[in-house]
Amino acid sequence: MCPEAVITMDVRHSDVGADGRARLTAVGGWLQEAAGHSADALGFGEDVLRERGLTWVLVRQQLRIRRLPAAGERLRVRTWPSSCVRLGWRGYEIFDAAGRLLLEGVSGWAVMELRSRSLCSLPHDLLRAYPADVHPVESIAARAPARVPAVERESLLRVRHDDVDINCHVNNACYLSWLAECLPQEERSTLSLLDISYRAETFPGEELISVCGAAEPDGQGFRRALAIRRPDGVDACRAAMRWECGSI
């Protein structure tokens, strides 16, 4: 069975923001949907894991963005599983109707025991279902994004019930927009790289803070360290963003 999955979709008006381009939450949803189709077809999807009291949780994600699509565009989203060593790694590509690559990404998934909310190993019989001859994914830095060294900007957040998914915690796609909440609009609209490390679950009613450090040139644009932080200082996720613009 072919390990890759390809889904076609149209960008809806509800998927785009004020700049007319797709929101990061929409992008996260497309990637998650494609990953689900692939895992289901290969025999280690969400339904199979939940029968055993398990679920997949996203631990690491890196997105390289060339262009965010506009409303009405038809997209082809491609995903495939790569190695399953410590984490289950997966690659992504999004193309427009002309076949131009808009976005490429890598994600790392862990298995969580639903009752204890602790991470565990993928059962051996499901691990055997992982493709032996896999297509490699774009390399991702071994070191996860660091803690924001000094907060320059911040924005308060509150988790809503609508932010929660079937695993009873905030869906990973929500963090994509939350991380950008404290950024100026020009940085959000020219985003070219997003690297996220998911570190802890969050739940409805929690008060969170979107924080970022100072913008620094890195040779390819400007870069900031970001985090979604609890009031006690614990980071639910950490990230690094790069954007391209002439000035800040």
XYZ file of C-alpha atoms in Angstrom:
248
model
C 0.000 0.000 0.000
C 1.307 3.453 -0.913
C 2.309 5.221 2.316
C 1.557 8.723 1.081
C -1.824 10.425 1.184
C -2.936 13.262 -1.060
C -6.083 15.297 -0.455
C -7.460 18.133 -2.561
C -9.335 21.067 -1.057
C -10.477 24.615 -1.742
C -9.479 27.463 0.562
C -12.704 28.775 2.096
C -13.349 32.412 2.969
C -13.555 31.326 6.613
C -9.969 30.032 6.316
C -8.433 33.437 5.585
C -7.638 36.445 7.735
C -7.712 40.213 7.229
C -4.809 40.081 4.767
C -6.741 37.691 2.512
C -4.308 34.828 3.157
C -4.912 31.538 4.940
C -4.700 31.628 8.715
C -2.088 29.417 10.352
C -4.865 27.572 12.190
C -6.358 26.602 8.814
C -2.971 25.369 7.607
C -2.574 23.296 10.759
C -6.008 21.776 10.212
C -5.214 20.807 6.611
C -1.998 19.070 7.631
C -3.703 17.242 10.483
C -6.500 16.061 8.179
C -4.051 14.712 5.609
C -2.002 12.982 8.312
C -5.152 11.314 9.636
C -6.044 9.921 6.201
C -2.527 8.534 5.802
C -2.364 6.926 9.247
C -5.854 5.415 8.873
C -4.964 3.849 5.523
C -1.790 2.316 6.960
C -3.472 0.818 10.017
C -2.202 2.998 12.854
C -4.722 5.821 12.774
C -6.591 7.535 15.599
C -9.487 5.052 15.785
C -7.136 2.070 16.092
C -5.131 3.741 18.869
C -8.210 4.866 20.795
C -9.458 1.267 20.950
C -6.342 0.613 23.041
C -6.690 3.740 25.176
C -4.002 5.575 23.208
C -3.770 8.594 20.942
C -1.267 10.459 18.790
C -0.034 13.839 20.095
C 2.080 16.358 18.218
C 5.440 17.037 19.866
C 7.427 18.925 17.228
C 6.532 20.746 14.021
C 8.451 22.821 11.521
C 6.829 24.679 8.622
C 8.694 26.377 5.761
C 6.313 28.778 4.058
C 6.795 30.146 0.554
C 3.309 31.599 0.202
C 0.060 31.314 2.115
C -2.882 30.700 -0.263
C -5.862 33.014 -0.745
C -9.590 32.251 -0.577
C -10.863 30.248 -3.537
C -7.550 28.589 -4.382
C -7.561 24.847 -4.946
C -4.805 23.032 -3.045
C -3.215 19.608 -3.097
C -1.921 18.519 0.319
C 0.539 15.609 0.337
C 1.844 13.777 3.407
C 3.843 10.633 4.103
C 5.225 8.839 7.180
C 8.982 8.677 7.554
C 11.014 6.996 10.293
C 9.477 5.974 13.605
C 12.371 6.234 16.048
C 11.372 7.735 19.404
C 8.868 9.868 17.482
C 6.806 9.080 14.421
C 8.084 11.540 11.806
C 5.940 12.782 8.944
C 6.532 15.042 5.947
C 4.112 17.463 4.268
C 3.840 19.489 1.081
C 1.103 21.861 -0.083
C 0.831 22.755 -3.786
C -1.387 25.234 -5.603
C -3.472 24.416 -8.712
C -0.485 25.089 -10.975
C 1.670 22.610 -9.062
C 3.785 25.260 -7.324
C 5.032 24.339 -3.854
C 3.538 26.697 -1.256
C 4.606 25.051 1.982
C 6.675 22.112 3.193
C 6.812 20.778 6.707
C 7.916 18.100 9.134
C 6.133 16.879 12.251
C 7.074 14.521 15.058
C 4.313 12.566 16.838
C 4.330 10.671 20.140
C 1.826 8.202 21.558
C -0.040 9.182 24.740
C -1.935 6.906 27.144
C -5.312 8.599 27.546
C -5.994 7.561 31.140
C -2.634 8.561 32.633
C -1.922 11.356 30.083
C 1.656 10.026 29.911
C 3.725 9.273 26.802
C 4.386 5.667 25.874
C 5.651 3.532 22.982
C 3.668 2.588 19.901
C 2.570 -1.059 20.292
C 4.871 -3.456 18.422
C 2.179 -4.770 16.071
C 1.333 -1.219 14.991
C 5.001 -0.343 14.678
C 5.337 -3.228 12.206
C 2.672 -1.539 10.072
C 5.005 1.440 9.617
C 6.362 1.431 6.039
C 9.838 -0.099 5.773
C 10.835 1.839 2.652
C 10.024 5.415 3.558
C 10.595 8.718 1.843
C 12.877 10.928 3.975
C 11.684 14.226 5.382
C 13.392 17.592 5.439
C 15.957 17.658 8.219
C 14.879 19.375 11.411
C 17.186 20.810 14.057
C 17.839 18.284 16.823
C 17.697 21.036 19.433
C 14.180 22.287 20.100
C 13.482 26.050 20.302
C 14.897 27.583 23.472
C 13.055 29.458 26.203
C 12.413 33.120 25.441
C 15.440 34.805 27.044
C 13.774 38.157 27.751
C 10.153 39.021 26.990
C 9.765 42.033 24.713
C 6.065 41.709 23.846
C 3.165 39.733 25.316
C -0.565 39.174 24.851
C -3.047 37.574 27.259
C -5.127 34.567 26.177
C -7.879 32.417 27.667
C -8.545 28.865 26.481
C -12.086 28.366 25.169
C -14.032 25.119 25.035
C -14.022 25.428 21.233
C -10.218 25.166 21.286
C -10.367 21.587 22.601
C -10.223 18.502 20.362
C -11.177 14.841 20.734
C -8.224 14.281 23.089
C -9.792 16.757 25.566
C -6.932 19.233 25.316
C -6.211 22.271 23.143
C -5.686 21.258 19.531
C -2.176 21.844 18.201
C -3.432 24.145 15.418
C -4.604 26.721 17.987
C -1.034 27.333 19.108
C -0.071 28.395 15.579
C -2.233 31.513 15.794
C -1.647 32.083 19.513
C 2.110 32.294 18.990
C 1.629 35.094 16.459
C -0.825 36.987 18.669
C 1.827 39.251 20.186
C 3.535 40.010 16.848
C 3.084 43.064 14.617
C 0.948 42.383 11.515
C 3.873 42.810 9.092
C 5.721 39.952 10.759
C 2.722 37.627 10.594
C 2.081 38.323 6.901
C 5.675 37.628 5.791
C 6.293 34.522 7.905
C 8.700 32.083 6.235
C 9.649 29.615 8.998
C 7.878 28.338 12.116
C 9.536 25.779 14.401
C 7.476 24.603 17.406
C 8.099 22.318 20.347
C 4.897 21.273 22.160
C 5.694 20.734 25.831
C 2.496 20.508 27.891
C -1.254 20.175 27.509
C -3.610 23.090 28.139
C -7.321 22.978 28.963
C -10.488 25.140 28.899
C -10.540 28.081 31.278
C -6.761 28.356 31.577
C -5.214 31.792 31.310
C -2.149 31.841 29.080
C 0.313 34.439 27.834
C 1.700 34.645 24.302
C 5.236 36.025 24.689
C 8.107 36.798 22.341
C 11.664 38.011 22.581
C 13.395 40.721 20.598
C 13.652 40.488 16.803
C 17.151 39.623 15.615
C 18.613 39.382 12.075
C 19.732 35.849 11.189
C 21.047 36.201 7.638
C 17.770 35.161 5.978
C 15.458 37.714 7.544
C 14.509 38.379 11.149
C 13.861 35.852 13.885
C 12.147 35.801 17.266
C 11.840 33.291 20.081
C 8.231 32.808 21.206
C 6.230 30.800 23.725
C 2.766 30.154 25.076
C 3.304 30.480 28.818
C 1.238 29.832 31.922
C 1.163 32.546 34.619
C 3.441 30.352 36.771
C 6.143 30.584 34.094
C 5.729 27.064 32.656
C 5.801 26.999 28.840
C 3.087 24.978 27.108
C 5.041 25.364 23.867
C 8.137 27.127 22.575
C 8.815 28.304 19.058
C 11.093 30.201 16.725
C 9.684 32.282 13.848
C 11.462 33.820 10.893
C 9.954 36.411 8.604
C 11.275 38.376 5.633
C 10.925 42.127 5.418
C 13.096 45.136 4.870
C 12.685 46.611 8.330
C 10.905 46.083 11.622
